[in-house]
Coordinates of C-alpha atoms and ligand atoms in Angstrom, one line a residue:
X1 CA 99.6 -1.9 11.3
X2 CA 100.3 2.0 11.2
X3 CA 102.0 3.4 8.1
X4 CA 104.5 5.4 7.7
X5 CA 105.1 7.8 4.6
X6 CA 107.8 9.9 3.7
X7 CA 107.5 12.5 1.1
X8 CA 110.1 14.8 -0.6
X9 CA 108.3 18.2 -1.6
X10 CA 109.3 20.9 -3.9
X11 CA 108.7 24.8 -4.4
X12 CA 109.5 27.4 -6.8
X13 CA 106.7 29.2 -7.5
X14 CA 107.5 32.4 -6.6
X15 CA 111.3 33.6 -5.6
X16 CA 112.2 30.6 -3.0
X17 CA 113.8 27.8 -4.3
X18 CA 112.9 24.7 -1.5
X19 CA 112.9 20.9 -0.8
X20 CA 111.6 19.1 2.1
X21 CA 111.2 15.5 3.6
X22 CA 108.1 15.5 5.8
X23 CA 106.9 11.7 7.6
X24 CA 103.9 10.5 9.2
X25 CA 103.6 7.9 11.0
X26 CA 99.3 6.9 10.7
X27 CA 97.5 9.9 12.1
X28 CA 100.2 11.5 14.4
X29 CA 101.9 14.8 14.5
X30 CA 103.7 14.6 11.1
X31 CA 107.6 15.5 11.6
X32 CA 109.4 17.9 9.2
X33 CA 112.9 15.7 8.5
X34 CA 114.4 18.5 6.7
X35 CA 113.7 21.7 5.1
X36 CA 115.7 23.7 2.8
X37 CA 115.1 27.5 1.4
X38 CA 117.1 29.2 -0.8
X39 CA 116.0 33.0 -1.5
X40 CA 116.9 34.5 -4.2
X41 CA 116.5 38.6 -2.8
X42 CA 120.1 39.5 -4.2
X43 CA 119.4 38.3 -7.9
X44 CA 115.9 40.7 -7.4
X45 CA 116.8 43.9 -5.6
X46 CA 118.7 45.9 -8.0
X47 CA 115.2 45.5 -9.8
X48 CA 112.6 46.6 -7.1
X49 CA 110.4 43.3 -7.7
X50 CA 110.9 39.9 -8.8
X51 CA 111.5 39.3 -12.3
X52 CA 109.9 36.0 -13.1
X53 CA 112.6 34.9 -15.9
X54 CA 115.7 35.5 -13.6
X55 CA 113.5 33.7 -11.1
X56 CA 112.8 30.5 -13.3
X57 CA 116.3 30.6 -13.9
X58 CA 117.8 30.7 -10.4
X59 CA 115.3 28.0 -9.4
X60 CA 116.4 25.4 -12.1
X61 CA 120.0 25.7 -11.3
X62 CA 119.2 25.4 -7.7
X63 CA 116.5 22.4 -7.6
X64 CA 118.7 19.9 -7.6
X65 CA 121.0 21.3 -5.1
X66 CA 118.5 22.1 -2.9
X67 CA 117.0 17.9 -2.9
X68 CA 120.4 16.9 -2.3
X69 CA 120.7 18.5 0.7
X70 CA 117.0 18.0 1.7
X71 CA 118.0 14.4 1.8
X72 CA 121.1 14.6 3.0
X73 CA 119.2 16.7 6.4
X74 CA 117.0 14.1 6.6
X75 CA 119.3 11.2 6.3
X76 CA 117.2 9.5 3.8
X77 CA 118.2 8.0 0.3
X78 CA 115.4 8.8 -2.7
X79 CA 114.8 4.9 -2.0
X80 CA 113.5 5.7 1.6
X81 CA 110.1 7.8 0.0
X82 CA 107.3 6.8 -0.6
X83 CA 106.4 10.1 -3.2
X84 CA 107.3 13.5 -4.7
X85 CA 105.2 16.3 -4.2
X86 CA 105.2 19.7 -5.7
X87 CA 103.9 22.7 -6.2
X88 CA 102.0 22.8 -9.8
X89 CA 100.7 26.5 -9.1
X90 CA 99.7 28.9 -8.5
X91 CA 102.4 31.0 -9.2
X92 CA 105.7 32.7 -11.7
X93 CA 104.8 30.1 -14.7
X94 CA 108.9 29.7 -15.6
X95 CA 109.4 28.7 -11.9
X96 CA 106.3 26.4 -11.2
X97 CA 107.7 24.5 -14.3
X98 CA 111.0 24.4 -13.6
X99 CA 110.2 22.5 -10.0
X100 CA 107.2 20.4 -11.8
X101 CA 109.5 19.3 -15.0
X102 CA 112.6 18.5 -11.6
X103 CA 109.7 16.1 -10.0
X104 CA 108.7 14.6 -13.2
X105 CA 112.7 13.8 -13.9
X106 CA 112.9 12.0 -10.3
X107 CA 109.7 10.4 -10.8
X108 CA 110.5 9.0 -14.0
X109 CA 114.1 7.6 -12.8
X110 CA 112.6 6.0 -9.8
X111 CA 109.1 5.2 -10.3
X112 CA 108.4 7.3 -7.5
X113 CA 104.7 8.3 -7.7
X114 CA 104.3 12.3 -8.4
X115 CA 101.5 14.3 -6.6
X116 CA 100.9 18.2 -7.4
X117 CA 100.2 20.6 -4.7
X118 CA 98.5 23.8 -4.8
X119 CA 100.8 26.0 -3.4
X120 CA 98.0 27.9 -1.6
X121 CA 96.8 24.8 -0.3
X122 CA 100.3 24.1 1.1
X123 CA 100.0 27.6 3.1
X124 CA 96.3 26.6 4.6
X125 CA 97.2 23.0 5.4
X126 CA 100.3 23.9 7.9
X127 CA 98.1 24.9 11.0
X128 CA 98.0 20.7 10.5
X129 CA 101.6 20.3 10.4
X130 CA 102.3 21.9 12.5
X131 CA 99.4 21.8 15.7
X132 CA 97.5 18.6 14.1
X133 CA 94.5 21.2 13.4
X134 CA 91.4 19.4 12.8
X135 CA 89.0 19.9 9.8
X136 CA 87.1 22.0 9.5
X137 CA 88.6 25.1 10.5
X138 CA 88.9 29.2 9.3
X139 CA 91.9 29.9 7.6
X140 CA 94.1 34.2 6.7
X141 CA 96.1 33.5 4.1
X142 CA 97.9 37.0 3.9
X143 CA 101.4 36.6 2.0
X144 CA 103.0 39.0 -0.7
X145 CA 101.0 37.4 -3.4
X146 CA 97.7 36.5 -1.8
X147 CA 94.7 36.9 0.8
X148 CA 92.1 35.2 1.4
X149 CA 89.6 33.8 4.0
X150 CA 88.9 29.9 3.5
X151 CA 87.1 27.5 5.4
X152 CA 89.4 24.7 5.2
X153 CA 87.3 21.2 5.3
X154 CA 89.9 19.0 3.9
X155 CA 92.8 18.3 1.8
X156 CA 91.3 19.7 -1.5
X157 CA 88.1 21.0 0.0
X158 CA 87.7 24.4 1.1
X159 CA 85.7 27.1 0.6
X160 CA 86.2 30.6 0.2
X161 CA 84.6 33.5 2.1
X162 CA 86.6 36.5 0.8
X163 CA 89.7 37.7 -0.4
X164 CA 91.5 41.2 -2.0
X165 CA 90.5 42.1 -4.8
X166 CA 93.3 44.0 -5.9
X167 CA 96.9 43.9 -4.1
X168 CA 97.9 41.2 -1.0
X169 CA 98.8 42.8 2.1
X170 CA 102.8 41.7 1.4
X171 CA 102.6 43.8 -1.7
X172 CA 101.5 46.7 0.1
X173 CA 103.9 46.5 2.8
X174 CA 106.5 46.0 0.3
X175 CA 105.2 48.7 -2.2
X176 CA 105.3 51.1 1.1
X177 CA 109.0 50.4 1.9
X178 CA 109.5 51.2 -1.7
X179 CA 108.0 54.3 -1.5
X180 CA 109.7 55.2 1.6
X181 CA 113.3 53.8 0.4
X182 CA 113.6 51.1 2.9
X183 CA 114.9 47.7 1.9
X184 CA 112.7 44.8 0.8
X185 CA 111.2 42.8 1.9
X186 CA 108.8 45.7 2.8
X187 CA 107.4 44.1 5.5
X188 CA 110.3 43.5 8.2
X189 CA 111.5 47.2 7.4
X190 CA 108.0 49.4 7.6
X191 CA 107.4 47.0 10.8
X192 CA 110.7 48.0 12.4
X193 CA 110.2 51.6 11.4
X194 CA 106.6 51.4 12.6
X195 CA 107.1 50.6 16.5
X196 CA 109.1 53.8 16.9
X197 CA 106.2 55.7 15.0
X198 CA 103.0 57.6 16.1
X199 CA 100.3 55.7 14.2
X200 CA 98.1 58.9 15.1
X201 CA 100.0 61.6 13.3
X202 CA 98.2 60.1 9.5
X203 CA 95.1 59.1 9.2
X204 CA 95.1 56.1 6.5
X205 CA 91.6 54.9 4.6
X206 CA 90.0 51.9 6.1
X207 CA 89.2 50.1 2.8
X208 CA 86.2 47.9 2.4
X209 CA 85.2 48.1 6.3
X210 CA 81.8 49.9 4.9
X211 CA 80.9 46.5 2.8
X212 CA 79.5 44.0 5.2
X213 CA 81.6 40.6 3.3
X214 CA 84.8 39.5 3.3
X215 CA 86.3 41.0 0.8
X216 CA 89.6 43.9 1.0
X217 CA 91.5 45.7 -1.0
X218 CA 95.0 47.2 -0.3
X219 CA 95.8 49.6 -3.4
X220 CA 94.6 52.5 -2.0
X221 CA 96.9 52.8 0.7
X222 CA 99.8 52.3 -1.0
X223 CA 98.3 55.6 -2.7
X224 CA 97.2 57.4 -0.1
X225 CA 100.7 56.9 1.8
X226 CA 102.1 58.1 -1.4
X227 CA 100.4 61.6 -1.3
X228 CA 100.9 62.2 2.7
X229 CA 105.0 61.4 1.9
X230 CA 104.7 64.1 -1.0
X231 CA 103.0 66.5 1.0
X232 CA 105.4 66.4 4.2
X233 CA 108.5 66.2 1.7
X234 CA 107.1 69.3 0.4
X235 CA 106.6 71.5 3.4
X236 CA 109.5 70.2 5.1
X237 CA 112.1 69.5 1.9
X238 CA 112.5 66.5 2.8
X239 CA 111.1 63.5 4.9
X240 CA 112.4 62.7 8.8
X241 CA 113.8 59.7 10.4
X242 CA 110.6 60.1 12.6
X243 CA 108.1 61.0 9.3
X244 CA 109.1 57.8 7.9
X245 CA 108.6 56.0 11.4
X246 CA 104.9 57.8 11.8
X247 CA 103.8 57.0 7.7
X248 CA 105.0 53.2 8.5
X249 CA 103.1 53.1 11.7
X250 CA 99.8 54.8 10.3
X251 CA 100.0 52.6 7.4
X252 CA 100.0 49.5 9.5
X253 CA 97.7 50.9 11.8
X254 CA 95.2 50.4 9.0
X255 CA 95.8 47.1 7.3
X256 CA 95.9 46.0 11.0
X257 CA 92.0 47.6 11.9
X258 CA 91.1 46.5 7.9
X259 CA 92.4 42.5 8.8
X260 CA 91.2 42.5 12.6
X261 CA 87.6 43.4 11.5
X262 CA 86.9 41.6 8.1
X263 CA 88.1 38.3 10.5
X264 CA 85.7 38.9 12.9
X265 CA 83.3 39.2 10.0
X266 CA 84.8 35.8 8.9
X267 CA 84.3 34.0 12.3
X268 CA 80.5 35.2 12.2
X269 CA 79.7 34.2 8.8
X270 CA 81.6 30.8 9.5
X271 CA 79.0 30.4 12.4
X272 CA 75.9 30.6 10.5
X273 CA 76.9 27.2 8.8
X274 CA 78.9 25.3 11.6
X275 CA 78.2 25.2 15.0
X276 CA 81.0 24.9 16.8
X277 CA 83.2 28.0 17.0
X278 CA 86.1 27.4 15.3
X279 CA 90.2 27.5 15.2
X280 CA 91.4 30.6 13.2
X281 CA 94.4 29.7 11.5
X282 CA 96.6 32.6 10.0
X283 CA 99.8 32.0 7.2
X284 CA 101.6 33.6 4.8
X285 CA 104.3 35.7 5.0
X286 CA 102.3 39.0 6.4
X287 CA 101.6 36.4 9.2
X288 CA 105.0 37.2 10.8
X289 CA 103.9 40.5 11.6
X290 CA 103.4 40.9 15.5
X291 CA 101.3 44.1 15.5
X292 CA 98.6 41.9 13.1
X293 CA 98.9 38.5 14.9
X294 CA 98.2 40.4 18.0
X295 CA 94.9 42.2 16.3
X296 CA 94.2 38.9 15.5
X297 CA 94.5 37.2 18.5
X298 CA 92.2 39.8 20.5
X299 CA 89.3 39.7 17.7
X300 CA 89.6 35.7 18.3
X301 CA 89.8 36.1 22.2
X302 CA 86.8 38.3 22.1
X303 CA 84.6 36.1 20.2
X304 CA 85.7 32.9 22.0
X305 CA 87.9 31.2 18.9
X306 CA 90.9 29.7 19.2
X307 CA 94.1 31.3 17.3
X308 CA 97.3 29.3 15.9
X309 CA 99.7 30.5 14.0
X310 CA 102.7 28.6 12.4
X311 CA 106.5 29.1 13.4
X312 CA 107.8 31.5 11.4
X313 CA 109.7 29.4 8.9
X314 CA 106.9 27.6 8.1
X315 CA 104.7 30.5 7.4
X316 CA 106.9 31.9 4.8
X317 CA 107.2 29.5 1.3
X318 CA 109.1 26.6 2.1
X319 CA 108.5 23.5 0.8
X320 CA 107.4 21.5 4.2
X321 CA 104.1 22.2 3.5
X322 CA 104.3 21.0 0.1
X323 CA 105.4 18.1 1.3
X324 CA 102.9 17.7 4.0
X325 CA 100.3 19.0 1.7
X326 CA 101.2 16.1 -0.8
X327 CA 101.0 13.6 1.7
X328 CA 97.3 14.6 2.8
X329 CA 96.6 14.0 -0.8
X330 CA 98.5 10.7 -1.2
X331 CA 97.1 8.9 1.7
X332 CA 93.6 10.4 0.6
X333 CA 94.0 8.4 -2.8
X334 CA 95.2 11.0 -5.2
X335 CA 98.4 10.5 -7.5
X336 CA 99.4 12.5 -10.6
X337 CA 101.1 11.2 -14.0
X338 CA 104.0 12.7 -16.6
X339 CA 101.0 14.8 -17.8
X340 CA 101.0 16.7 -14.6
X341 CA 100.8 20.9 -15.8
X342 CA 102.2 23.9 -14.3
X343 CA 98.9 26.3 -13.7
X344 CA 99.8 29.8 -13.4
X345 CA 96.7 30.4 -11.8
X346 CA 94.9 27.7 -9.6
X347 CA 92.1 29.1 -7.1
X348 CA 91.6 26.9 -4.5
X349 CA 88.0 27.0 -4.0
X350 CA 87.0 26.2 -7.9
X351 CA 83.1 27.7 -7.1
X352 CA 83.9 30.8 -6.0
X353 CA 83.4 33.6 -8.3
X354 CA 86.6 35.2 -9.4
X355 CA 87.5 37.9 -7.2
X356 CA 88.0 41.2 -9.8
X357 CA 91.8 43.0 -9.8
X358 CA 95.3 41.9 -10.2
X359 CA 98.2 43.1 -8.5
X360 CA 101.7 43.4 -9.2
X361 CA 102.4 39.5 -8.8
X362 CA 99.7 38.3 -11.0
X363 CA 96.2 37.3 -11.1
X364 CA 94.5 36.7 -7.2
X365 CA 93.4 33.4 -7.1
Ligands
KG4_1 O1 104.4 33.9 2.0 P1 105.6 34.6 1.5 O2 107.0 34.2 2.0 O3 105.7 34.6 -0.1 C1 104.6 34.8 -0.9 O4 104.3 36.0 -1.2 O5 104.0 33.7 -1.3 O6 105.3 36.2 1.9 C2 106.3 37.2 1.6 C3 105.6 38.5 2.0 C4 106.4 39.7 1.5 O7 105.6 40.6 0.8 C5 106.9 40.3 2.8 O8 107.1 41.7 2.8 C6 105.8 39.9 3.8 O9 105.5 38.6 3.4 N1 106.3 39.9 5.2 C7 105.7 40.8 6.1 C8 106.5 40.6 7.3 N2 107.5 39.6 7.1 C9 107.3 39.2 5.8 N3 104.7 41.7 6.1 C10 104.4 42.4 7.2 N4 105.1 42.2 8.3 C11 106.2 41.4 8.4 N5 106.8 41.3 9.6
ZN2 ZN1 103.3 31.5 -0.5

């Protein structure tokens, strides 16, 4: 007989506060029951970043509020699961704990068994979610905290070929609209600013493309975009509708030619070890960006891989992945007790060498 699981996940390790019911029936598609989000940008953007303790705060008032209503979507009573999953890091340390210490609570008052997540292994597990993916496969994670290229091999196997070594693409975008007075999140705004710009008219650096590996690094632009605003505000007294447009667009232009050509990179070294040319998965939240999905998709094309990337809403933090993510481990075996810990940092590939830097929202994993 097939079974079935059903699996209430958690998140709040960053500035989302989310629940979600995810069910599988044996080995088919898995089906997201419900799936709340609650952001928290108003409490943040009087501040120009998240600050972790007004974070940690906003997520353990909203925990609870958010499960009710996960169940309530779903339909299901807490007597209908079969676990709790959530995230145990990486991540804001107040916020991981507050969601871990809200699972330990329901897992205590109903014997429901707990499983932590890694949160970036929720992000690298939805291509499976959502398109039933199979191992193994190449996985971007570009979000406002991390990025990273991971071979993806199962639910708590994967390896690393690369990641930034000093901010994640998100941070850039977002340290850009900063720098240019748009609103945050960064990315949405420089995007919309950036189709009506030349991305000729500045010429960004290309950072890392003369190292053969994996590795990038996005601090530089965020510098170099800083001295090209001062120097146009300076001739002209000011900066343009149309300056901003062209600084967004040239910045893009770069962190589009910097992913485009460290994946092609990835996809080669990938092939050295496995045969078969593989799926390229891309999530995170930089993964909603058209003008880099679309790099992405022709550096795939070209070398003959296929490209998926999640719906929107799931490639953003939500806590359907956690969810799903949990389950993976579950039916693999794995279960977690009341000694569970919240891990501020948590790489996901443990035998990697620690990639050097840390950027604005903590150390890369
Ligand atoms: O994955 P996510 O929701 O949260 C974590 O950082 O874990 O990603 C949020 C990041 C923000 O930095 C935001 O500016 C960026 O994703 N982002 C984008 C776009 N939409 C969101 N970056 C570039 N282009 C976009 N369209
Ligand atoms: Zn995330």
């Amino acid at each position: 007989m097939t079974q079935t699981l059903t699996i209430l996940g958690l998140e709040s390790s960053c500035d989302d506060t989310a629940a979600a019911v995810v069910q599988q029936n044996g080995d088919s598609l898995p089906k997201v029951l419900s799936s709340i989000v609650f952001g928290q940008n108003e409490l943040h953007s009087a501040y120009g970043g998240i600050v972790p303790e007004i974070a940690a705060r906003a997520h353990a008032e909203k925990l609870d509020v958010c499960v009710r209503e996960a169940l309530d979507q779903s339909g299901l009573t807490l007597s209908d699961l079969d676990a709790i999953a959530v995230t145990a890091g990486p991540g804001l340390i107040g916020g991981v704990l507050s969601g871990v210490m809200c699972a330990k609570g329901i897992s205590a008052a109903t014997g429901l068994p707990l499983v932590g997540v890694n949160h970036l292994a929720g992000h690298a597990l939805t291509p499976r979610l959502t398109d039933a993916i199979a191992y193994p496969y190449l996985m971007l994670l570009v979000s406002g905290g991390h990025c990273q290229y991971l071979i993806a091999r199962g639910p708590e196997d994967f390896t690393r070929l690369g990641g930034t070594i000093d901010d994640a693409p998100g941070e850039a975008f977002d340290k850009t609209a900063r720098l240019l007075g748009l609103p945050q999140p960064g990315g949405p705004s420089v995007q919309a600013e950036a189709e009506i710009g030349d991305p000729k008219r500045f010429r960004f650096p290309r950072p890392m493309l003369d190292r053969p590996d994996c590795n990038l690094s996005f601090s530089g632009l965020k510098t170099a975009l800083m001295r090209m605003r001062d120097q146009v505000a300076a001739e002209k007294n000011g900066l343009t509708r149309q300056d901003r447009a062209d600084l967004c667009a040239g910045f893009q232009a770069a962190v589009v030619d910097v992913l485009t050509e460290k994946t092609r990179r990835a996809i080669r070294l990938y092939l050295e070890e496995n045969p078969a040319t593989p799926t390229v998965a891309v999530a995170g939240g930089v993964a909603a960006n058209t003008a880099i999905r679309s790099g992405l998709e022709t550096v795939c094309s070209e070398l003959g891989a296929a490209f998926t990337a999640p719906p929107l809403h799931l490639c953003t933090d939500n806590a359907a992945m956690i969810a799903y993510a949990g389950l993976e481990r579950f039916k693999a075996g794995a279960c977690d007790g009341m000694d569970l810990t919240a891990r501020p940092r948590w790489p996901l590939d443990q035998t990697s060498p620690a990639i050097l830097g840390s950027g604005k929202k903590g150390a890369k994993a």
